[in-house]
Coordinates of C-alpha atoms and ligand atoms in Angstrom, one line a residue:
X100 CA 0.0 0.0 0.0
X101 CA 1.3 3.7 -0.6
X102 CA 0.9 6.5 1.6
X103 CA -0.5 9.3 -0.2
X104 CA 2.4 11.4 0.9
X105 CA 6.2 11.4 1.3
X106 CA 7.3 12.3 4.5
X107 CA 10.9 13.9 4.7
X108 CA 11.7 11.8 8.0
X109 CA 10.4 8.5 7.2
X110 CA 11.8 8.6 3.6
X111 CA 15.6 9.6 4.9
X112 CA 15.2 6.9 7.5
X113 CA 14.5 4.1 4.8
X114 CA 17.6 5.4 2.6
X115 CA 19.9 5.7 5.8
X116 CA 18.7 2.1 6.7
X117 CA 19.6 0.9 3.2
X118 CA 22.9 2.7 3.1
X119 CA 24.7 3.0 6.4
X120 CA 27.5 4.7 7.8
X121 CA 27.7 6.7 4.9
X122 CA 27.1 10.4 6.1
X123 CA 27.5 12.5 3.5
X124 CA 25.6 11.3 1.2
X125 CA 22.8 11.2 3.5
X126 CA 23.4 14.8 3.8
X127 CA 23.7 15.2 -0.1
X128 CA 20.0 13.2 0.1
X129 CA 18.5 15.2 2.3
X130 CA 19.1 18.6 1.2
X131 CA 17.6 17.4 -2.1
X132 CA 14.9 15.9 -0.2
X133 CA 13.7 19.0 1.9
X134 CA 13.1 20.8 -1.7
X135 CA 11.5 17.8 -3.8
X136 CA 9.2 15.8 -1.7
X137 CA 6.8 19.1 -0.9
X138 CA 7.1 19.4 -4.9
X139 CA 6.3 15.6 -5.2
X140 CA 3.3 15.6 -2.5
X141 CA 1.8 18.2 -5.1
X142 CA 2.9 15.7 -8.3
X143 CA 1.4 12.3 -7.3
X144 CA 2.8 10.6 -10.3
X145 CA 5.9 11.0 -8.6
X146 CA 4.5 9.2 -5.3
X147 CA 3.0 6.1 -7.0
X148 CA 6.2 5.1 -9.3
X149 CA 8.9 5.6 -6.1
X150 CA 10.8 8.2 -8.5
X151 CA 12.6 9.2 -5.6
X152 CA 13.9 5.8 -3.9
X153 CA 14.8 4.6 -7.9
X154 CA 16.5 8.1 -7.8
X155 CA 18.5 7.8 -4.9
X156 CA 19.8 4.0 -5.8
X157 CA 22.6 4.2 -7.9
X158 CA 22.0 2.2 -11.4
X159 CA 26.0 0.5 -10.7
X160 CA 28.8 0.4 -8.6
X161 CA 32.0 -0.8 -9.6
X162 CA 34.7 -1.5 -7.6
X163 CA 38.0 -2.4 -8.4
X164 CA 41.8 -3.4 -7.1
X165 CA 44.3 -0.9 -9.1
X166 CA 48.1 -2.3 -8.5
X167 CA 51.0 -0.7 -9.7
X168 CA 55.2 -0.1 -8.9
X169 CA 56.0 2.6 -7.2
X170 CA 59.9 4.7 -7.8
X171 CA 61.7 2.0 -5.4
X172 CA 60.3 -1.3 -7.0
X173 CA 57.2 -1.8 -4.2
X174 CA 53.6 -2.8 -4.9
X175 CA 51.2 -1.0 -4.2
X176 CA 47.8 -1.7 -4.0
X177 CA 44.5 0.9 -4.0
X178 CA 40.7 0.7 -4.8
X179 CA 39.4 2.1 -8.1
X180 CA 35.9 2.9 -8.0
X181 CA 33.4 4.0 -10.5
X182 CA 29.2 5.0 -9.5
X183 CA 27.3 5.1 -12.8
X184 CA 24.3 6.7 -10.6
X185 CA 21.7 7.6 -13.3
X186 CA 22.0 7.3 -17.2
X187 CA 18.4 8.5 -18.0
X188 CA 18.9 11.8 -20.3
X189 CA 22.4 10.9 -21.6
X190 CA 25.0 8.6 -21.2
X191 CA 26.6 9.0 -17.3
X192 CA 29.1 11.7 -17.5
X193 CA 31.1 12.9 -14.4
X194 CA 34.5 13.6 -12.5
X195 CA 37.2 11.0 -11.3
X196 CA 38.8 12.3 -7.6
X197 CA 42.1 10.6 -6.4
X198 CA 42.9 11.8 -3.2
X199 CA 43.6 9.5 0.0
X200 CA 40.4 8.1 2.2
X201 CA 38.6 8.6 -0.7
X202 CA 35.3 6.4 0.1
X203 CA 32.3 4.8 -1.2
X204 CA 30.2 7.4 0.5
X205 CA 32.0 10.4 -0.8
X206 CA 31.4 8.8 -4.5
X207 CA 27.7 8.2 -4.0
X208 CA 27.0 11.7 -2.4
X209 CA 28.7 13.2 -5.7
X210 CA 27.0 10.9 -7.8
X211 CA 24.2 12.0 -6.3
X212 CA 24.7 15.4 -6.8
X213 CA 25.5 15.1 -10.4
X214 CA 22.4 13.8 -11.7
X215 CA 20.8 17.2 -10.9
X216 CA 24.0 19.4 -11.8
X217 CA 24.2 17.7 -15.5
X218 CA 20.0 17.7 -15.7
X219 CA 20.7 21.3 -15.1
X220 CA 23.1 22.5 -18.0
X221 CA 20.1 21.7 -20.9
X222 CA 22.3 19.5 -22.1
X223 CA 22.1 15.6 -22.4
X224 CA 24.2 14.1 -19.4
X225 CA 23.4 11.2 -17.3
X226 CA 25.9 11.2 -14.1
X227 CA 28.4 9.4 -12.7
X228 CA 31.2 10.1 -10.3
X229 CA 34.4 7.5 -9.8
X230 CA 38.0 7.6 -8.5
X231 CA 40.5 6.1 -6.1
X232 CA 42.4 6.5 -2.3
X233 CA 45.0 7.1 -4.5
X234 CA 46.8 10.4 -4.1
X235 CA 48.9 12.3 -6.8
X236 CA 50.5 14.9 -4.0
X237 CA 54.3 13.8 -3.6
X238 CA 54.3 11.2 -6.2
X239 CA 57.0 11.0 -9.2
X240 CA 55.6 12.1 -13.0
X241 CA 56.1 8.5 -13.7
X242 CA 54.4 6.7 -10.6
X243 CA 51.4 8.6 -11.3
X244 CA 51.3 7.3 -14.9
X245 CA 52.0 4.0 -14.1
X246 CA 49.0 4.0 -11.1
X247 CA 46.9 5.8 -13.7
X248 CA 47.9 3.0 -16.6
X249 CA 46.8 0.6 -14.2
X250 CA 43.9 2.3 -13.0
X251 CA 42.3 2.7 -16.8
X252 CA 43.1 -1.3 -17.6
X253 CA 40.2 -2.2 -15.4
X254 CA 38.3 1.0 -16.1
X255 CA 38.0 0.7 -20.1
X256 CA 36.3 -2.2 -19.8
X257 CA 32.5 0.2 -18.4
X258 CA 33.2 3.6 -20.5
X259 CA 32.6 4.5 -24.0
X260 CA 31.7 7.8 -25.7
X261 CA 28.4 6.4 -25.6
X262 CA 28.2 5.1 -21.9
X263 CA 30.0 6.8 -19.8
X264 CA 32.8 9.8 -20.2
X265 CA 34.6 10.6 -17.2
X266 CA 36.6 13.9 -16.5
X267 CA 38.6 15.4 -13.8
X268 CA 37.9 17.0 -10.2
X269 CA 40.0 16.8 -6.9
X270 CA 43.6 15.0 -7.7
X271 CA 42.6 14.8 -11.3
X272 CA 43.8 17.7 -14.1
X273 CA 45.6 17.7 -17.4
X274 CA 48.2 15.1 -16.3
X275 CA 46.5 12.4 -14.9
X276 CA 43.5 13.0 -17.9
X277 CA 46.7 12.6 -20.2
X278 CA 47.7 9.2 -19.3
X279 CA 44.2 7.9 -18.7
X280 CA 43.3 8.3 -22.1
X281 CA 46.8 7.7 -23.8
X282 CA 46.0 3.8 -21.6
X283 CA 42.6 4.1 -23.1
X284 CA 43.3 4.5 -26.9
X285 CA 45.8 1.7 -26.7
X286 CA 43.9 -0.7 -25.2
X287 CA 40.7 0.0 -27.0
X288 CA 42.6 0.8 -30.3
X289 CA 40.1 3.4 -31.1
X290 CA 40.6 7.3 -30.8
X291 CA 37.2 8.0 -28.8
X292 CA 36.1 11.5 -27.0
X293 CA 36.3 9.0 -24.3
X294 CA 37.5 11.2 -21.6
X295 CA 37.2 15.4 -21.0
X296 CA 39.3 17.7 -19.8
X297 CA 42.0 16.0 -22.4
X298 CA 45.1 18.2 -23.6
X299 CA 44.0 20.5 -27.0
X300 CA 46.1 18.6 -29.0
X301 CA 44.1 15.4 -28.7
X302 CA 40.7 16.9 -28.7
X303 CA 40.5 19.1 -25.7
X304 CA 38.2 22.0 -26.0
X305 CA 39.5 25.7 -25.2
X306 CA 38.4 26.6 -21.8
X307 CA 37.3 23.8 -20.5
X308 CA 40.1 23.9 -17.9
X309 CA 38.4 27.3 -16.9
X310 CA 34.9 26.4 -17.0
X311 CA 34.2 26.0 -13.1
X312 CA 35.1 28.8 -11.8
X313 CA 34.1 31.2 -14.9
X314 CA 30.6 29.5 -14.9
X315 CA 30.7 29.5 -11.1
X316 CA 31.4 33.5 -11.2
X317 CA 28.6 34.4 -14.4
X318 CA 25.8 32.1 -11.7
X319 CA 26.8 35.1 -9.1
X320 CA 27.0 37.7 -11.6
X321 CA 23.2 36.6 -12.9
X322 CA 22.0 36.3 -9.4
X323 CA 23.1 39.7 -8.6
X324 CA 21.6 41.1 -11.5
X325 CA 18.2 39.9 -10.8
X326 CA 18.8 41.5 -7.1
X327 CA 19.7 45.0 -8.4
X328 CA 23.4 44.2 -7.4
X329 CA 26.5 43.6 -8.8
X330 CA 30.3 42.2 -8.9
X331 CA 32.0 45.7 -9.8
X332 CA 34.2 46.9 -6.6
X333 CA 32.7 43.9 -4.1
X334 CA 35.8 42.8 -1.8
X335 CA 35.5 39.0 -2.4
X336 CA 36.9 35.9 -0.7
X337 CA 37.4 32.7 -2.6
X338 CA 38.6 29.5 -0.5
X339 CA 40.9 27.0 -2.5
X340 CA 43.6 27.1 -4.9
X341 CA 42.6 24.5 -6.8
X342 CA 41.4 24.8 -10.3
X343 CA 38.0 26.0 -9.7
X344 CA 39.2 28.5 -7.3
X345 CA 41.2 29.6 -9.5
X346 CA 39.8 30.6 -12.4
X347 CA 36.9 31.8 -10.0
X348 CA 39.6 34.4 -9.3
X349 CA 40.6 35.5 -12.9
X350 CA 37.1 35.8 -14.0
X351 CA 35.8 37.8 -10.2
X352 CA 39.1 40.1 -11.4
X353 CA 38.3 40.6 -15.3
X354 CA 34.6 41.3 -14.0
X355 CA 35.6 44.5 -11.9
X356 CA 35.7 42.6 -8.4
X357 CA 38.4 42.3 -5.8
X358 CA 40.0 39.0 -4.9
X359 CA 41.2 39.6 -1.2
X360 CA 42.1 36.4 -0.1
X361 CA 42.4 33.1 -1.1
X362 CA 44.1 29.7 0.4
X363 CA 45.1 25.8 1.0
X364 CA 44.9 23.0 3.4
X365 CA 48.0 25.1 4.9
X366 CA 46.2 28.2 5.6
X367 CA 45.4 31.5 4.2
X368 CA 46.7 34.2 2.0
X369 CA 45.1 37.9 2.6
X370 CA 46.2 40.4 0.1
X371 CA 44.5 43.7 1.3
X372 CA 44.0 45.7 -2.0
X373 CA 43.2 42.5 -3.8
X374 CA 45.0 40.6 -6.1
X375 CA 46.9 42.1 -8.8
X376 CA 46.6 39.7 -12.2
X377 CA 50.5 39.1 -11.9
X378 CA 50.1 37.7 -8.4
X379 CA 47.4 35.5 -10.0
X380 CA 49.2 34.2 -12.3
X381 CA 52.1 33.4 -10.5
X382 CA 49.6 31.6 -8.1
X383 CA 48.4 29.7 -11.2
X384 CA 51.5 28.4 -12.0
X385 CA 52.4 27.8 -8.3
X386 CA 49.8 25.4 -8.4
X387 CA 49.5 24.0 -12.0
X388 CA 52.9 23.2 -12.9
X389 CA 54.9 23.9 -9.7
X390 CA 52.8 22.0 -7.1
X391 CA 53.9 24.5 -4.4
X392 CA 51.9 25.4 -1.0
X393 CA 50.1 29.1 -1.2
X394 CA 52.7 30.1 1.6
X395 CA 55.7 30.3 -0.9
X396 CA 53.0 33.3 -2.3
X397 CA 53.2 34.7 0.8
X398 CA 56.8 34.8 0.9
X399 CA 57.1 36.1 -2.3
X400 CA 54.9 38.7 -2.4
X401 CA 55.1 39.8 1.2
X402 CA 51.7 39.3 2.0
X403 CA 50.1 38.1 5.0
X404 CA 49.6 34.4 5.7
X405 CA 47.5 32.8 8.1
X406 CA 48.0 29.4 9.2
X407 CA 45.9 26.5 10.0
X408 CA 42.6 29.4 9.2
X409 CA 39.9 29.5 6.9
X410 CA 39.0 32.8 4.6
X411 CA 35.7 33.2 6.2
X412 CA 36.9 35.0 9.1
X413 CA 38.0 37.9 6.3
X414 CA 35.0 40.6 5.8
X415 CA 34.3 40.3 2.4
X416 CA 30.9 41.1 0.9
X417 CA 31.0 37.9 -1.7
X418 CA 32.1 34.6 -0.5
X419 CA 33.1 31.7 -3.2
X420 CA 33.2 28.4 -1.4
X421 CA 35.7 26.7 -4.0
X422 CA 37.6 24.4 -1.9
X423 CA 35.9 21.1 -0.9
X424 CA 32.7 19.3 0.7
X425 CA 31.5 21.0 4.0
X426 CA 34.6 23.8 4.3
X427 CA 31.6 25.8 5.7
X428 CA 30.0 25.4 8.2
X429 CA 27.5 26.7 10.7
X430 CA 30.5 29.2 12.9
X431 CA 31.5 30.2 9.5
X432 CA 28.0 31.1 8.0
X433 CA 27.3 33.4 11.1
X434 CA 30.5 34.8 10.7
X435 CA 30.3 35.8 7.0
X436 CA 26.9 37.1 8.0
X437 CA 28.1 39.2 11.0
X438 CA 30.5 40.9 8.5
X439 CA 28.1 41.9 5.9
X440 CA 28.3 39.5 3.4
X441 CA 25.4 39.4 0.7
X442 CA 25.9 36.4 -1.4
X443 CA 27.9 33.1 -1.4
X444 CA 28.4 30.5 -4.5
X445 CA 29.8 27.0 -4.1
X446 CA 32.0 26.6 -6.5
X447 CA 33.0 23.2 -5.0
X448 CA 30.7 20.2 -4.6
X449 CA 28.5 20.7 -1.4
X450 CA 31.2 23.1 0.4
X451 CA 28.1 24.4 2.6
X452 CA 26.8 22.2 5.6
X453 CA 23.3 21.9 5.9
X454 CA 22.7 24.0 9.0
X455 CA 25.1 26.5 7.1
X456 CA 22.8 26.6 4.1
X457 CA 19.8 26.8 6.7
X458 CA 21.8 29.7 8.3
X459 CA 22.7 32.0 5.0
X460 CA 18.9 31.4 3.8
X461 CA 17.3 32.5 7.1
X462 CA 19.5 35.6 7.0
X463 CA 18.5 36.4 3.4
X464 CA 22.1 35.5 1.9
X465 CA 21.7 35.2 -1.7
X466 CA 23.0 31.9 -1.7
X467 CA 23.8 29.5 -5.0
X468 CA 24.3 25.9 -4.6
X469 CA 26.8 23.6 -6.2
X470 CA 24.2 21.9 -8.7
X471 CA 23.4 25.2 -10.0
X472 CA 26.5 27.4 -9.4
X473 CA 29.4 25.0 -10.6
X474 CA 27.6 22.9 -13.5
X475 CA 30.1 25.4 -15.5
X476 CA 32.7 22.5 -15.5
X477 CA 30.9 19.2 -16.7
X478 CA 28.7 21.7 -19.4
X479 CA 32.4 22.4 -21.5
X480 CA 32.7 18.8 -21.2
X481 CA 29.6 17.9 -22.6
X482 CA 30.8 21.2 -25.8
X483 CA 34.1 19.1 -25.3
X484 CA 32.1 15.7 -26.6
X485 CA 30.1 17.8 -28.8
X486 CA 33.1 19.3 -30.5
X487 CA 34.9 15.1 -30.6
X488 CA 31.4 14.1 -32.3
X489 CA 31.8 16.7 -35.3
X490 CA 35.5 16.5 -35.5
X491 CA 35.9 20.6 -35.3
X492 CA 37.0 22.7 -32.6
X493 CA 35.5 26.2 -31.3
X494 CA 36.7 29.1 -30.7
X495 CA 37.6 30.7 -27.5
X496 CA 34.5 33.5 -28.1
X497 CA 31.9 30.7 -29.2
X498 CA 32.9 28.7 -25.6
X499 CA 32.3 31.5 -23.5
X500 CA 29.3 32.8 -25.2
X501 CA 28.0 29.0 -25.0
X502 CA 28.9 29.2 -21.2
X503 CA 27.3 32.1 -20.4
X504 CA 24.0 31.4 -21.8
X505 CA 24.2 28.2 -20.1
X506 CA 24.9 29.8 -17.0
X507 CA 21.9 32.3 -17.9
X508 CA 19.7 29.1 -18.4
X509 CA 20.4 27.6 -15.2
X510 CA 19.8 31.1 -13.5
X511 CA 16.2 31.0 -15.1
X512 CA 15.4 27.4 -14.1
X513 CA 16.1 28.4 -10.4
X514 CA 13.9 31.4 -10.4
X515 CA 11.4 29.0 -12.6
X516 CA 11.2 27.0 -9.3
X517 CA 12.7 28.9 -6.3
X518 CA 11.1 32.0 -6.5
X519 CA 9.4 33.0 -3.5
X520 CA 6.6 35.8 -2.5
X521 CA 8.6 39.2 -2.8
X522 CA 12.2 39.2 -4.0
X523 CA 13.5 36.4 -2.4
X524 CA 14.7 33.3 -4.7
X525 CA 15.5 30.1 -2.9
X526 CA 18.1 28.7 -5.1
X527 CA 18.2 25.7 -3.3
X528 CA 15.4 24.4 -4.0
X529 CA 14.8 25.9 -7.9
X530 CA 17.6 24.1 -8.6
X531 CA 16.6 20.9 -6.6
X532 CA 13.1 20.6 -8.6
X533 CA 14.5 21.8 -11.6
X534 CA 17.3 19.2 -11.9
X535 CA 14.9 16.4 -10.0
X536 CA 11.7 17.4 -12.9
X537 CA 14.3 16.5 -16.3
X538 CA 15.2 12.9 -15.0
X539 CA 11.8 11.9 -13.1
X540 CA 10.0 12.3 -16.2
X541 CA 12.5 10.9 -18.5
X542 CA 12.5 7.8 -16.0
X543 CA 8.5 7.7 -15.8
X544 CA 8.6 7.5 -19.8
X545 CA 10.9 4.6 -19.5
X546 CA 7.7 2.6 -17.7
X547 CA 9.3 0.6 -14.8
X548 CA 13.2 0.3 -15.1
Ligands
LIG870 N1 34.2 17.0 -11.7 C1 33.5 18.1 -12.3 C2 32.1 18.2 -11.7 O1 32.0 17.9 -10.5 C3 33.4 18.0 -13.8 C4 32.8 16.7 -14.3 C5 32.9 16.6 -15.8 O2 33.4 17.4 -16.5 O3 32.4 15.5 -16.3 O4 31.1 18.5 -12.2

């Protein structure tokens, strides 16, 4: 017998049942939950055909032992995983992350998150998320290839240009892309857009190394717009140094705002006036070719550093959570509040706990979440395996433009379902229903599958 309703409780108890010790994607659940099942109480095809518990079981999970030699002649052993959570508007599409402790649960909360994130762009990408407790950090050119070489011999055998395209995210850029697909084409003997994110030479599309934090910046730059507001002269913090964070920074910088601090696991580097665009880019190529630790900015540029801390504490009117899943949390959100800031956008996956995201939206923080505010980043990759598919590249003008109006689109669908009486958008849960809407009815018109 069904109930005539969902109830937010009893259906998180049920998936927490089914999938234990596995807290963050709970979380990842949940938020999405809070948003859709009000949505799906109004919908009741949505009650009757369980769209919600077939959405929240992942369609696959492979698992996998990756061996490979490290510089000194040892074997090592790590676990290769790959979640192919949902492939019902396009084949499953989505990031690999190496970094150590990586788990199961992390993988299914970012699966999780992707299905919504690639509904989103317009574009037609089912989602997947994969990766291994290897880490890259402190490892030799050549034991990273071999791990990787290893890594793609099991892999191959459950992607195809047609299935399933992975791409980068934490522990994963041009490099490790590089040797993944070299390992591909040889084993498959075939010269697929198998992988994105790959080096231009070999069918890598301009900007697509950007994307993130450009798309992540043009989401805040819409949502200020629509509030009367916008980037020019706003003191801005952006946590990270990763790629997303960035690029986040170029683009905050080339649209008239002020980059004032920025940082690593290590700590935090405030630069008062803002960044100058020759600080960025020697940052950029501290971290893309030289690997270093953002204190060696610090150093250089005579700048203050503070260890072990996070940017938050820095009064900032913008805040760009670019970093990693749940950097901010509830201390931090009443912070950024008590200092005047108006609008954060997670530029990382799910850089916001709950209560935080509670917090910013009870104190009427213009607030964009992941899904919406860094699909930036898997949309080039699906112009990256639309580019492979008619042999021709674009131009660096034509991707941006594309980006934009993506970014424009994904604006529209969260004020489509997130608008609230008055001014006030909940982004949240605009982008929730509008990511959840695509897929449920795509599933409903498979019948039962
Ligand atoms: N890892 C990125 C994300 O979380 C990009 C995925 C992709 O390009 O497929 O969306």
């Amino acid at each position: 017998m069904f109930s005539n309703k969902l109830n937010i409780e009893e259906f998180m108890q049920g998936l927490i049942k089914r999938n234990p010790h596995e807290p963050e994607f709970h979380q990842a659940v949940r938020e999405v939950a809070e948003s859709v099942i009000p949505y799906i109480n109004q919908n009741p095809q949505y009650i009757e055909t369980r769209i919600l518990e077939r959405m929240t079981e992942p369609d696959r999970v492979i698992s996998f032992r990756v061996c490979w030699e490290d510089d000194d002649g040892r074997i090592r052993v790590n676990r290769g995983y790959r979640v192919q959570f949902n492939n019902a508007i396009g084949p499953y599409k989505g990031g690999l992350r190496f970094t150590t402790h990586l788990t199961l649960d992390t993988l299914k909360f970012l699966g999780f998150e992707q299905t919504f994130k690639n509904s989103l762009t317009t574009l037609p990408l089912g989602a997947a998320k994969g990766g291994s407790d290897f880490n890259p950090k402190g490892k030799s050119d050549r034991e990273v290839m071999r791990f990787c070489q290893a890594f793609m011999s099991e892999l191959h055998k459950h992607i195809g240009p047609d299935m399933d395209i992975p791409a980068g995210d934490i522990g994963v850029g041009g490099r490790e892309i590089s040797y993944l697909f070299g390992q591909y084409k040889r084993l498959e003997n075939r010269f697929h857009g198998v992988l994105t994110g790959k080096g231009l030479e070999y069918g890598g599309s301009l900007i697509r190394k950007e994307a993130t934090g450009f798309g992540t910046v043009f989401f805040m730059n819409e949502m200020l717009k629509h509030h009367g507001e916008s980037l020019d002269g706003k003191r801005c913090v952006v946590s990270g140094s990763g790629n997303v964070a960035l690029y986040t920074a170029e683009k905050i910088m080339q649209l008239g705002g002020i980059v004032i601090a920025m940082s690593d696991s290590s700590g935090v580097i405030h630069v008062k006036d803002g960044l100058t665009l020759e600080q960025l880019n020697w940052l950029i190529d501290l971290k893309e070719h030289r690997r270093g630790r953002i204190k060696e900015f610090a150093d250089h540029f005579n700048c203050e550093f503070v260890p072990d801390s996070k940017v938050w504490t820095i009064p900032a009117q913008l805040a760009f959570a670019c970093a990693t899943q749940n950097e901010l949390t509830i201390d931090d959100a009443k912070t950024l509040v008590s200092n005047g800031c108006i609008a954060v956008a997670e530029g990382a996956n799910m850089p916001s706990t709950l209560e935080a995201a509670h917090y910013l939206k009870e104190n009427k923080v213009l607030f964009a979440p992941a899904k919406a505010a860094n699909a930036g980043g898997v949309a080039v990759s699906g112009l990256e395996m639309t580019q492979n598919s008619m042999r021709l590249s674009w131009s660096m003008e034509e991707l941006e433009d594309r980006l934009k109006t993506i970014m424009k689109q994904i604006h529209k669908q969260c004020i489509q379902h997130g608008q609230e009486d008055g001014e006030h958008v909940d982004y949240v849960r605009g982008a929730n229903i509008a990511g959840f809407k695509k897929v449920a009815d795509a599933m409903l018109a498979y019948g039962v599958v």
